[in-house]
Structure formats: structure tokens, C-alpha cells
CSV table of C-alpha atoms and ligand atoms in Angstrom, one decimal:
chain,number,residue,atom,x,y,z
A,1,MET,CA,23.8,10.7,-4.5
A,2,SER,CA,20.3,12.0,-4.1
A,3,MET,CA,17.6,10.7,-6.2
A,4,ARG,CA,15.3,13.7,-5.5
A,5,GLY,CA,13.3,14.7,-8.5
A,6,GLU,CA,15.4,12.5,-10.9
A,7,VAL,CA,12.5,10.1,-11.8
A,8,ALA,CA,8.9,10.8,-12.7
A,9,VAL,CA,5.8,8.6,-12.9
A,10,ILE,CA,4.3,9.1,-16.4
A,11,GLY,CA,1.4,6.7,-16.3
A,12,VAL,CA,-0.6,4.5,-13.9
A,13,GLY,CA,-3.2,1.7,-14.1
A,14,MET,CA,-4.8,-0.9,-11.9
A,15,THR,CA,-7.5,-3.4,-11.9
A,16,LYS,CA,-10.4,-3.2,-9.4
A,17,PHE,CA,-9.4,-5.0,-6.3
A,18,GLY,CA,-11.7,-7.9,-5.2
A,19,GLU,CA,-12.5,-11.5,-6.1
A,20,HIS,CA,-11.7,-12.1,-9.7
A,21,TRP,CA,-12.9,-15.6,-10.3
A,22,ASP,CA,-12.6,-15.3,-14.1
A,23,LYS,CA,-9.0,-14.1,-14.2
A,24,GLN,CA,-5.6,-15.6,-13.5
A,25,LEU,CA,-2.7,-13.7,-12.0
A,26,ARG,CA,-1.2,-13.1,-15.4
A,27,ASP,CA,-4.5,-11.7,-16.7
A,28,LEU,CA,-4.8,-9.2,-13.8
A,29,PHE,CA,-1.2,-8.0,-14.4
A,30,VAL,CA,-1.6,-7.5,-18.2
A,31,GLU,CA,-4.9,-5.6,-17.6
A,32,ALA,CA,-3.2,-3.2,-15.2
A,33,ALA,CA,-0.1,-2.9,-17.3
A,34,LEU,CA,-2.0,-2.1,-20.5
A,35,GLU,CA,-4.0,0.6,-18.7
A,36,ALA,CA,-0.7,2.2,-17.4
A,37,ILE,CA,1.0,2.0,-20.8
A,38,GLU,CA,-2.0,3.6,-22.5
A,39,ASP,CA,-2.1,6.3,-19.7
A,40,ALA,CA,1.7,7.0,-20.3
A,41,GLN,CA,1.3,6.9,-24.1
A,42,VAL,CA,4.5,4.9,-24.4
A,43,ASP,CA,5.1,2.1,-26.8
A,44,LEU,CA,5.6,-1.4,-25.4
A,45,ARG,CA,9.1,-1.4,-26.9
A,46,ASP,CA,9.9,1.7,-24.9
A,47,ILE,CA,9.9,-0.4,-21.7
A,48,LYS,CA,13.5,-1.4,-20.9
A,49,ALA,CA,12.9,-3.3,-17.6
A,50,MET,CA,10.2,-4.6,-15.3
A,51,PHE,CA,10.2,-4.9,-11.5
A,52,ILE,CA,7.2,-6.8,-10.2
A,53,GLY,CA,6.1,-6.9,-6.5
A,54,ASN,CA,4.5,-10.2,-5.4
A,55,MET,CA,4.2,-11.6,-2.0
A,56,GLY,CA,3.3,-15.3,-2.5
A,57,SER,CA,2.5,-16.5,-6.0
A,58,GLY,CA,4.4,-19.7,-5.1
A,59,LEU,CA,2.0,-20.3,-2.2
A,60,TRP,CA,-1.3,-19.1,-3.7
A,61,VAL,CA,-1.1,-20.2,-7.3
A,62,GLU,CA,2.0,-22.4,-7.2
A,63,GLN,CA,3.6,-20.2,-9.9
A,64,GLU,CA,7.1,-18.8,-9.4
A,65,HIS,CA,9.4,-17.1,-12.0
A,66,LEU,CA,7.0,-14.2,-12.4
A,67,GLY,CA,9.6,-12.0,-14.1
A,68,PRO,CA,9.8,-13.8,-17.4
A,69,LEU,CA,6.2,-15.0,-17.2
A,70,LEU,CA,4.8,-11.5,-17.0
A,71,ALA,CA,7.2,-10.0,-19.7
A,72,ASP,CA,6.2,-12.9,-21.9
A,73,TYR,CA,2.4,-12.3,-21.4
A,74,LEU,CA,2.7,-8.6,-21.8
A,75,GLY,CA,4.3,-9.3,-25.2
A,76,ILE,CA,7.9,-8.2,-24.5
A,77,PRO,CA,9.9,-11.3,-23.9
A,78,GLY,CA,13.5,-10.6,-23.8
A,79,THR,CA,13.1,-7.6,-21.5
A,80,PRO,CA,14.8,-7.8,-18.1
A,81,SER,CA,12.1,-8.6,-15.6
A,82,LEU,CA,12.1,-9.8,-12.1
A,83,LYS,CA,9.9,-10.4,-9.0
A,84,ILE,CA,10.5,-8.5,-5.7
A,85,GLU,CA,9.3,-9.9,-2.4
A,86,SER,CA,8.8,-8.0,0.9
A,87,ALA,CA,5.5,-9.4,2.1
A,88,CYS,CA,2.7,-6.8,1.8
A,89,ALA,CA,5.3,-4.2,0.9
A,90,SER,CA,6.5,-6.0,-2.2
A,91,SER,CA,5.4,-3.6,-4.8
A,92,GLY,CA,6.4,-0.5,-2.8
A,93,MET,CA,9.9,-2.1,-2.8
A,94,ALA,CA,9.7,-2.9,-6.5
A,95,PHE,CA,8.9,0.8,-7.1
A,96,ARG,CA,11.9,1.8,-5.1
A,97,LEU,CA,14.2,-0.5,-7.1
A,98,GLY,CA,12.8,0.6,-10.4
A,99,VAL,CA,13.3,4.2,-9.4
A,100,ILE,CA,17.0,3.5,-8.4
A,101,SER,CA,17.6,1.8,-11.8
A,102,VAL,CA,16.3,4.9,-13.7
A,103,ALA,CA,18.1,7.3,-11.3
A,104,VAL,CA,21.5,5.7,-11.9
A,105,GLY,CA,21.0,5.9,-15.6
A,106,LEU,CA,20.6,2.3,-16.3
A,107,TYR,CA,17.2,2.6,-18.0
A,108,ASP,CA,15.1,5.5,-19.4
A,109,ILE,CA,11.7,3.9,-19.0
A,110,VAL,CA,10.7,1.1,-16.6
A,111,LEU,CA,7.5,-0.6,-15.7
A,112,VAL,CA,7.0,-1.3,-12.0
A,113,GLY,CA,4.0,-3.3,-10.9
A,114,GLY,CA,2.5,-5.5,-8.3
A,115,VAL,CA,0.1,-8.4,-8.5
A,116,GLU,CA,-1.5,-11.1,-6.3
A,117,LYS,CA,-4.1,-13.7,-6.9
A,118,THR,CA,-5.4,-15.0,-3.6
A,119,SER,CA,-8.9,-16.2,-4.1
A,120,ASP,CA,-8.2,-19.7,-5.7
A,121,VAL,CA,-7.6,-21.3,-2.2
A,122,THR,CA,-9.8,-21.6,0.9
A,123,HIS,CA,-9.8,-18.8,3.5
A,124,GLY,CA,-7.9,-21.0,5.9
A,125,GLU,CA,-5.2,-21.5,3.4
A,126,SER,CA,-4.9,-17.8,2.7
A,127,ILE,CA,-4.6,-17.1,6.5
A,128,HIS,CA,-1.9,-19.7,6.7
A,129,HIS,CA,0.0,-18.2,3.7
A,130,LEU,CA,-0.3,-14.7,5.1
A,131,ALA,CA,1.1,-15.9,8.4
A,132,SER,CA,4.4,-16.8,6.6
A,133,VAL,CA,5.3,-13.1,6.7
A,134,ALA,CA,5.4,-13.2,10.5
A,135,ASP,CA,7.9,-15.3,12.3
A,136,ARG,CA,6.7,-18.9,11.4
A,137,GLU,CA,8.8,-20.6,14.0
A,138,TRP,CA,8.0,-18.4,17.0
A,139,GLU,CA,4.6,-16.8,16.1
A,140,ALA,CA,2.7,-18.5,13.3
A,141,PHE,CA,3.6,-22.0,14.6
A,142,TYR,CA,1.9,-21.3,17.9
A,143,GLY,CA,-1.3,-20.0,16.2
A,144,MET,CA,-0.6,-16.3,15.8
A,145,THR,CA,-2.2,-14.9,12.7
A,146,LEU,CA,-1.8,-11.4,11.3
A,147,PRO,CA,-5.1,-10.3,12.8
A,148,ALA,CA,-4.0,-11.7,16.2
A,149,LEU,CA,-0.6,-9.8,16.0
A,150,PHE,CA,-2.4,-6.5,15.2
A,151,ALA,CA,-4.9,-7.3,18.0
A,152,LEU,CA,-2.0,-7.4,20.5
A,153,ILE,CA,-0.7,-4.1,19.1
A,154,ALA,CA,-4.2,-2.5,19.5
A,155,LYS,CA,-4.6,-3.8,23.1
A,156,ARG,CA,-1.3,-2.3,24.1
A,157,HIS,CA,-2.0,1.0,22.4
A,158,MET,CA,-5.4,1.2,24.1
A,159,MET,CA,-3.8,0.5,27.4
A,160,GLN,CA,-0.7,2.8,27.0
A,161,TYR,CA,-2.4,5.8,25.4
A,162,GLY,CA,-6.1,5.4,26.0
A,163,THR,CA,-7.0,4.9,22.4
A,164,THR,CA,-10.7,3.8,22.2
A,165,ARG,CA,-12.6,1.1,20.4
A,166,GLU,CA,-14.7,3.8,18.8
A,167,GLN,CA,-11.6,5.6,17.5
A,168,LEU,CA,-10.5,2.4,15.7
A,169,ALA,CA,-14.0,2.1,14.2
A,170,LYS,CA,-13.8,5.6,13.0
A,171,VAL,CA,-10.8,4.7,10.8
A,172,ALA,CA,-12.9,2.0,9.0
A,173,VAL,CA,-15.9,4.3,8.7
A,174,LYS,CA,-13.7,7.1,7.1
A,175,ASN,CA,-12.0,4.7,4.7
A,176,HIS,CA,-15.3,3.0,3.6
A,177,LYS,CA,-16.7,6.5,3.0
A,178,HIS,CA,-13.7,7.4,0.8
A,179,GLY,CA,-13.9,4.0,-1.0
A,180,SER,CA,-17.5,4.9,-1.9
A,181,TYR,CA,-16.1,7.5,-4.2
A,182,ASN,CA,-13.6,5.2,-5.9
A,183,PRO,CA,-14.9,3.0,-8.7
A,184,LYS,CA,-11.8,0.7,-8.4
A,185,ALA,CA,-12.5,0.0,-4.7
A,186,GLN,CA,-13.5,-3.5,-3.6
A,187,PHE,CA,-16.1,-2.1,-1.1
A,188,GLN,CA,-18.0,1.0,-2.3
A,189,ARG,CA,-20.5,1.0,0.6
A,190,PRO,CA,-20.4,3.4,3.5
A,191,ILE,CA,-20.5,1.8,7.0
A,192,SER,CA,-21.4,3.2,10.4
A,193,ILE,CA,-19.6,3.0,13.8
A,194,GLU,CA,-22.3,0.6,15.0
A,195,ASP,CA,-21.7,-1.6,11.9
A,196,VAL,CA,-18.0,-1.9,12.9
A,197,LEU,CA,-18.8,-2.4,16.7
A,198,ASN,CA,-21.4,-5.1,15.8
A,199,SER,CA,-19.4,-7.0,13.2
A,200,PRO,CA,-18.1,-10.5,14.1
A,201,LEU,CA,-15.0,-10.6,16.4
A,202,VAL,CA,-11.9,-11.7,14.6
A,203,ALA,CA,-9.2,-11.2,17.2
A,204,ASP,CA,-10.1,-9.2,20.3
A,205,PRO,CA,-10.4,-6.1,20.0
A,206,LEU,CA,-10.4,-6.3,16.2
A,207,ARG,CA,-13.6,-7.1,14.4
A,208,LEU,CA,-14.4,-8.0,10.8
A,209,LEU,CA,-14.8,-4.4,9.8
A,210,ASP,CA,-11.4,-3.4,11.4
A,211,CYS,CA,-9.7,-5.8,8.9
A,212,SER,CA,-8.7,-5.3,5.3
A,213,PRO,CA,-10.0,-8.1,3.0
A,214,ILE,CA,-7.7,-10.6,1.2
A,215,SER,CA,-8.1,-9.4,-2.5
A,216,ASP,CA,-7.0,-10.2,-6.0
A,217,GLY,CA,-5.6,-7.3,-8.0
A,218,ALA,CA,-2.8,-5.7,-9.9
A,219,ALA,CA,-1.4,-2.2,-10.2
A,220,VAL,CA,1.3,-0.7,-12.5
A,221,ALA,CA,3.2,2.5,-12.8
A,222,ILE,CA,5.4,3.6,-15.7
A,223,ILE,CA,8.4,5.6,-14.6
A,224,ALA,CA,10.9,7.6,-16.7
A,225,ARG,CA,13.8,9.9,-16.4
A,226,SER,CA,12.4,13.3,-15.4
A,227,ASP,CA,14.1,15.1,-18.2
A,228,ILE,CA,12.2,13.0,-20.8
A,229,ALA,CA,8.9,12.7,-18.9
A,230,ARG,CA,7.2,15.6,-20.6
A,231,LYS,CA,7.6,14.0,-24.0
A,232,PHE,CA,4.9,11.6,-22.8
A,233,THR,CA,2.7,13.5,-20.4
A,234,ASP,CA,1.8,17.0,-19.5
A,235,THR,CA,1.4,15.9,-15.8
A,236,PRO,CA,4.5,14.0,-14.7
A,237,VAL,CA,4.6,13.3,-11.0
A,238,TYR,CA,8.1,13.4,-9.5
A,239,VAL,CA,9.6,11.1,-7.0
A,240,LEU,CA,11.0,13.5,-4.3
A,241,GLY,CA,11.9,11.0,-1.6
A,242,SER,CA,12.2,7.3,-1.0
A,243,GLY,CA,12.9,5.4,2.3
A,244,VAL,CA,13.2,1.8,3.3
A,245,ALA,CA,13.8,0.1,6.7
A,246,THR,CA,13.3,-3.1,8.5
A,247,ASP,CA,12.5,-4.1,12.1
A,248,THR,CA,12.6,-7.4,14.0
A,249,ILE,CA,10.5,-10.1,12.4
A,250,ALA,CA,8.7,-11.1,15.7
A,251,LEU,CA,6.8,-8.7,17.9
A,252,HIS,CA,8.2,-10.1,21.1
A,253,ASP,CA,11.7,-8.9,20.1
A,254,ARG,CA,10.6,-5.2,20.0
A,255,ASP,CA,11.1,-2.8,22.9
A,256,ASP,CA,7.7,-1.2,22.2
A,257,ILE,CA,5.0,-2.8,20.1
A,258,THR,CA,3.0,0.5,19.9
A,259,THR,CA,5.5,1.9,17.4
A,260,PHE,CA,6.8,0.5,14.1
A,261,LYS,CA,10.4,1.4,14.0
A,262,SER,CA,10.6,0.5,10.3
A,263,ILE,CA,8.1,3.3,9.6
A,264,VAL,CA,10.0,5.8,11.7
A,265,LEU,CA,13.4,5.0,10.0
A,266,ALA,CA,12.0,4.8,6.4
A,267,ALA,CA,10.2,8.1,7.0
A,268,ARG,CA,13.3,9.8,8.2
A,269,GLU,CA,15.2,8.8,5.0
A,270,ALA,CA,12.3,9.8,2.7
A,271,TYR,CA,11.6,13.2,4.4
A,272,LYS,CA,15.3,14.0,4.3
A,273,MET,CA,15.7,13.1,0.6
A,274,ALA,CA,12.5,15.0,-0.3
A,275,LYS,CA,13.5,18.0,1.9
A,276,VAL,CA,9.9,18.1,3.3
A,277,GLU,CA,8.5,17.7,6.8
A,278,PRO,CA,5.3,15.9,7.9
A,279,LYS,CA,3.4,19.2,7.9
A,280,ASP,CA,4.1,19.7,4.2
A,281,ILE,CA,2.2,16.5,3.2
A,282,ASN,CA,-1.2,17.3,1.6
A,283,VAL,CA,-2.5,13.8,1.0
A,284,ALA,CA,-1.3,10.3,2.1
A,285,GLU,CA,-2.0,6.6,1.5
A,286,VAL,CA,-1.0,4.6,4.5
A,287,HIS,CA,-1.1,0.9,5.2
A,288,ASP,CA,-4.3,0.3,7.1
A,289,SER,CA,-4.2,-3.5,7.0
A,290,PHE,CA,-6.1,-3.1,10.3
A,291,THR,CA,-7.6,0.0,11.8
A,292,ILE,CA,-4.9,0.2,14.5
A,293,ALA,CA,-2.2,0.2,11.8
A,294,GLU,CA,-3.6,3.5,10.5
A,295,ILE,CA,-3.4,5.1,14.0
A,296,LEU,CA,0.2,3.9,14.3
A,297,ALA,CA,1.1,5.2,10.9
A,298,TYR,CA,-0.2,8.8,11.8
A,299,GLU,CA,2.2,8.7,14.8
A,300,ASP,CA,5.2,7.0,13.3
A,301,LEU,CA,5.0,9.3,10.2
A,302,GLY,CA,5.0,12.3,12.5
A,303,PHE,CA,1.6,13.6,11.6
A,304,VAL,CA,0.9,13.7,15.3
A,305,LYS,CA,2.8,13.0,18.6
A,306,LYS,CA,3.1,9.3,19.8
A,307,GLY,CA,-0.1,8.3,21.4
A,308,GLU,CA,-2.3,10.9,19.8
A,309,GLY,CA,-3.3,9.1,16.7
A,310,GLY,CA,-6.8,8.6,18.0
A,311,LYS,CA,-7.3,12.3,18.5
A,312,LEU,CA,-6.4,12.9,14.8
A,313,ILE,CA,-9.3,10.6,13.7
A,314,ASP,CA,-11.7,12.2,16.3
A,315,GLU,CA,-10.9,15.7,14.9
A,316,GLY,CA,-11.5,14.6,11.2
A,317,VAL,CA,-8.1,15.8,10.3
A,318,THR,CA,-7.5,12.8,8.0
A,319,GLU,CA,-10.9,12.8,6.2
A,320,LEU,CA,-11.5,14.3,2.8
A,321,GLY,CA,-11.9,18.0,3.6
A,322,GLY,CA,-9.5,17.8,6.6
A,323,LYS,CA,-6.0,19.0,6.7
A,324,ILE,CA,-4.2,15.8,5.7
A,325,PRO,CA,-6.7,13.5,4.0
A,326,VAL,CA,-5.5,9.9,4.5
A,327,ASN,CA,-6.5,6.9,2.3
A,328,THR,CA,-8.6,8.8,-0.2
A,329,SER,CA,-8.7,5.6,-2.3
A,330,GLY,CA,-10.5,3.8,0.6
A,331,GLY,CA,-7.2,2.4,1.8
A,332,LEU,CA,-6.6,-1.3,2.3
A,333,LYS,CA,-9.8,-1.5,4.3
A,334,ALA,CA,-12.1,-0.5,1.4
A,335,ARG,CA,-10.1,-0.3,-1.8
A,336,GLY,CA,-8.9,-3.8,-0.9
A,337,HIS,CA,-5.6,-5.3,0.0
A,338,SER,CA,-4.0,-7.5,-2.6
A,339,PRO,CA,-0.7,-8.1,-0.8
A,340,GLY,CA,1.7,-7.9,-3.8
A,341,ALA,CA,-0.3,-5.1,-5.5
A,342,THR,CA,-1.1,-2.8,-2.6
A,343,GLY,CA,2.1,-0.7,-2.7
A,344,ILE,CA,1.7,0.3,-6.3
A,345,ALA,CA,-2.1,0.8,-5.8
A,346,GLN,CA,-1.2,3.4,-3.2
A,347,ILE,CA,1.1,5.1,-5.6
A,348,VAL,CA,-1.6,5.1,-8.3
A,349,GLU,CA,-3.9,7.0,-5.9
A,350,ILE,CA,-1.3,9.7,-5.0
A,351,VAL,CA,-0.4,10.1,-8.7
A,352,LEU,CA,-4.1,10.7,-9.6
A,353,GLN,CA,-4.4,13.1,-6.7
A,354,LEU,CA,-1.3,15.1,-7.7
A,355,ARG,CA,-2.5,15.2,-11.4
A,356,ASN,CA,-5.9,16.5,-10.2
A,357,ASP,CA,-7.4,13.3,-11.7
A,358,ALA,CA,-9.1,11.8,-8.5
A,359,GLY,CA,-12.7,12.7,-9.4
A,360,LYS,CA,-15.1,12.9,-6.5
A,361,ARG,CA,-12.4,12.2,-4.0
A,362,GLN,CA,-10.0,14.9,-5.2
A,363,VAL,CA,-8.1,16.8,-2.5
A,364,SER,CA,-8.0,20.4,-3.6
A,365,ASN,CA,-4.6,21.9,-4.4
A,366,ALA,CA,-2.7,18.7,-3.6
A,367,GLU,CA,0.9,19.2,-4.4
A,368,ILE,CA,2.8,16.8,-2.1
A,369,GLY,CA,1.7,13.2,-1.4
A,370,LEU,CA,3.1,10.3,0.6
A,371,THR,CA,2.7,6.5,0.4
A,372,GLN,CA,3.6,4.2,3.3
A,373,ASN,CA,3.5,0.5,2.7
A,374,ILE,CA,4.5,-2.1,5.4
A,375,GLY,CA,5.3,-5.8,5.2
A,376,GLY,CA,3.6,-8.2,7.6
A,377,SER,CA,3.5,-6.8,11.2
A,378,GLY,CA,5.9,-4.0,10.3
A,379,ALA,CA,9.1,-5.9,9.8
A,380,SER,CA,9.6,-4.0,6.6
A,381,CYS,CA,8.5,-0.5,5.5
A,382,VAL,CA,8.8,1.5,2.3
A,383,ILE,CA,7.8,5.1,2.0
A,384,HIS,CA,7.7,7.4,-1.1
A,385,ILE,CA,7.1,11.1,-1.3
A,386,PHE,CA,5.8,12.6,-4.6
A,387,GLY,CA,5.4,16.1,-5.9
A,388,ASN,CA,3.8,17.6,-9.0
A,389,LYS,CA,6.8,20.0,-9.2
A,390,ARG,CA,10.4,19.0,-9.4
B,401,LIG,N1,-14.3,-5.8,5.2
B,401,LIG,C1,-15.6,-5.6,4.8
B,401,LIG,N2,-16.3,-6.6,4.4
B,401,LIG,C2,-15.7,-7.8,4.4
B,401,LIG,C3,-14.4,-8.1,4.8
B,401,LIG,C4,-13.7,-7.0,5.2
B,401,LIG,N3,-12.4,-7.0,5.5
B,401,LIG,N4,-14.1,-9.4,4.7
B,401,LIG,C5,-15.2,-10.0,4.3
B,401,LIG,N5,-16.2,-9.0,4.1
B,401,LIG,C6,-17.6,-9.3,3.7
B,401,LIG,C7,-17.7,-10.2,2.6
B,401,LIG,O1,-17.8,-9.5,1.4
B,401,LIG,C8,-18.9,-11.0,2.8
B,401,LIG,O2,-20.0,-10.2,2.5
B,401,LIG,P1,-21.3,-10.9,1.8
B,401,LIG,O3,-21.8,-11.9,2.8
B,401,LIG,O4,-22.2,-9.7,1.6
B,401,LIG,O5,-20.7,-11.5,0.6
B,401,LIG,C9,-18.9,-11.1,4.4
B,401,LIG,O6,-18.2,-10.0,4.8
B,401,LIG,C10,-18.3,-12.4,4.8
B,401,LIG,O7,-17.2,-12.7,4.2
B,401,LIG,P2,-16.2,-13.9,4.3
B,401,LIG,O8,-15.4,-14.0,3.1
B,401,LIG,O9,-17.0,-15.1,4.9
B,401,LIG,O10,-15.2,-13.4,5.5
B,401,LIG,P3,-14.2,-14.2,6.3
B,401,LIG,O11,-14.8,-14.3,7.7
B,401,LIG,O12,-13.8,-15.4,5.5
B,401,LIG,O13,-12.9,-13.2,6.4
B,401,LIG,C11,-11.7,-11.6,7.6
B,401,LIG,C12,-13.0,-12.0,6.9
B,401,LIG,C13,-11.7,-10.2,8.1
B,401,LIG,C14,-11.3,-12.6,8.7
B,401,LIG,C15,-10.6,-11.7,6.5
B,401,LIG,O14,-10.9,-10.9,5.4
B,401,LIG,C16,-9.1,-11.5,6.9
B,401,LIG,O15,-8.5,-12.4,7.5
B,401,LIG,N6,-8.6,-10.3,6.8
B,401,LIG,C17,-7.3,-9.9,7.2
B,401,LIG,C18,-6.3,-10.3,6.2
B,401,LIG,C19,-4.9,-10.0,6.6
B,401,LIG,O16,-4.5,-10.6,7.7
B,401,LIG,N7,-4.1,-9.4,5.8
B,401,LIG,C20,-2.7,-9.2,6.0
B,401,LIG,C21,-2.5,-7.8,6.5
B,401,LIG,S1,-0.8,-7.5,7.0
């Protein structure tokens, strides 16, 4: 069965990402959900199920059982509702499961969301929690953190393909520039290459301004069967393709750490279902947890040949105004990265772009958009392709 075009996004909402000292996890979720419900012009009672992405509520806020908790706080107890976990790809995965549930005819209208509250613990505790998505026994136990794992990938890519320190910096500069046009972005200030190169070293060669922050936030999409979508909105955005794959949990078990096999495999499934090729994508949100991750995404998504990701950033192809603008929201780097919410936040941006609602950061004539969301150091990946025509 192909799900191509069977399901549409009819509304989206999200909180600003950042440090929300005055809000709890449930408040963040309800804020994003109510915005999406209003955007979709559905009634709360129209929502027949909820799929919520979350990486680590048990670790960060010692709260599990998010499914019923969030249905309760949204005011629809009784509704089927469950939490989906796949590290930083949790809400991308929740979206996929929500789409499947509508495509098979189980529900007409479903809420898919993502939420994470990270700021109530110390930075050290957050780093420890984040490392639980790598291999605790063989990586994290020996001191490998997520920045350290991506630093190894960056060093290897630089050695193998000649990618430069400046090219990595340019990814952060581009994404901060895009973020300065996004009122929901955590960082709305442009930065320079020098700012990146002079920022404190985190894990050589990655510096503070190569890293995404650890954010609080929530994002929600309301999805519906495509044949009823126009009852609610004049601008449905259709799910054309969906792909998911996994890779080894530990970096040392991979043949080549300069490629994320999970991206390659998930992209193959999504492109095939959508019947599009990389050259057809007009706008993309990719998982730039670290600047090197965006370079790898260009290559593994097929936007450019392996090893040439740095060239793409040098040539401005992925900037607003370029041929394939990437991370117009500011990406994880500047919009912020709230692990459980990031996947849907990416979808929010692509939906706004395809509805022509992206304000100052609008890509002209955008018709086909892609989201790529990875978990941890690439052990899971989920990709979606969207179109404003069925
Ligand atoms: N980008 C831009 N600015 C950042 C930033 C980031 N990633 N992280 C922090 N800042 C800013 C803060 O706002 C603060 O600015 P201010 O002094 O004007 O308020 C300043 O830099 C220092 O912030 P602080 O919170 O002390 O930073 P930190 O040293 O505790 O943490 C990182 C910075 C980069 C180490 C941390 O954000 C990190 O570990 N990021 C990676 C998260 C990760 O691994 N995610 C998983 C991805 S798979």
C-alpha cells in the first residue's frame, strides 16, 4: 500500500524554543496544541487520537505516561494517546505513526506532537541524559558525549574530503541569519564566521557556535484524511512520502562514519513513495544538531555527491535565495533543539513554507519540501516529503 497523498496537514502550532522557566512540560504542549487546533479550525472533539514524540521526560522531569497526561491537560481525556521515543527523532517518528493511522482508515483526524522540557536540571545532567541516546555501555560510559561523537565525524570528514573549518562555520552563520527572520527561533541574532571560529571549544573541532542548544519547546501538527482536509483549510499540505531507517547504535560499528546509512535508507523509501528526486526539493529542514551534521545531510539526502557538502555551503545553494534553501527556520542551531519537539518543529516550518505563510523567510514558489530528523548520532532517521498539491 502506498500512503502517497492520503494524509494532509491541516494545522500547525509551536511554542518559541528556548528556556521556559515559567512553564512546565504540560504547559508547553497545551500552548502548541491549542495554536495548531485554532490554525486547523477543528473542534477538540474532532481529535480521535494523539501521538506524542518525547525523548526523555522520565530523565528530565521524572514524568512518564505522557499519553494520558497530555490528553487530560488538553481537555480530551478518553482519547487514545501515546508517547513515541526515538531520541531526537521522536516526534518525526510520532508523525509517521500518526500518518499511518490515518492512511489505513483508523482515524479521520489525529494530533501529532512533540515536547521536551530540559531546563530544570543542570547542564551536566542534561549532557548525561543526552548521552543515553548513544551506546551507554561502549561510548557514554567512557566519556563520549554527543558533541564528542559528532567531533569525530567532523574530523574524519575533514580528513577524507578536505572539508574545512570555515565551511562548518558557514552552516552556523547561514542558520543564524535564517533564524533572525523567525519570531519563534531561540536565537534571532546573526553571527559571523569569526564569531564561530572564536567561540569556546566544545569538542575539537566543534565550537560552541557549531552546536545546537538544549531547548525547551513543543510543536504540534493536526493531520486529516486528504479527502476531508478542505473542509477545514484552503491550504492543506499533503504527505507525499515517508521513510524510516536505523543504523548501528555505536559509531565504532559503522564501516564509514562520514555517512549516515539511516539517512540514505530512509531517503530512498521517502523519495520512492513521493515519486520525486533530490533535485525536485524546493526547501528542506535538516537535522543540524552540529554543523557537520548538516553537511552530511546534504550528501546523504543526495543534494550533492558524497564529500561535496562543503562546496554546497560555499556556493550559497542552501541559503535563502539559493536553489535549495535549507533550514529556513534557523534549524536546530538557531531555532533551537528541543529533542522531543524538533521533528514536528521541522514539519511546522515546511508546512508554513508550502502554504506561503513563512513571512520574511518565505521561499518563493515552494511546492515540494522535505524534513530530515535523526536520533542521537544517526542510529535512527525519519524523513518526510510534503507537497502543496496531491
Ligand atoms: N548557540 C548559540 N549560543 C549559545 C549556545 C548555542 N548552541 N549555547 C549557549 N549559547 C549562549 C547562551 O545563550 C549564553 O549566552 P549569554 O551569556 O548571552 O546568556 C552563552 O552562550 C553561554 O551559555 P551556556 O548555557 O553557559 O552554555 P554551555 O556552555 O552550558 O552550553 C553547549 C553550550 C554548546 C555546550 C550546549 O548547548 C550543548 O551541549 N549543546 C549540544 C547539545 C547536544 O548534544 N544535543 C544533542 C544533539 S544530537
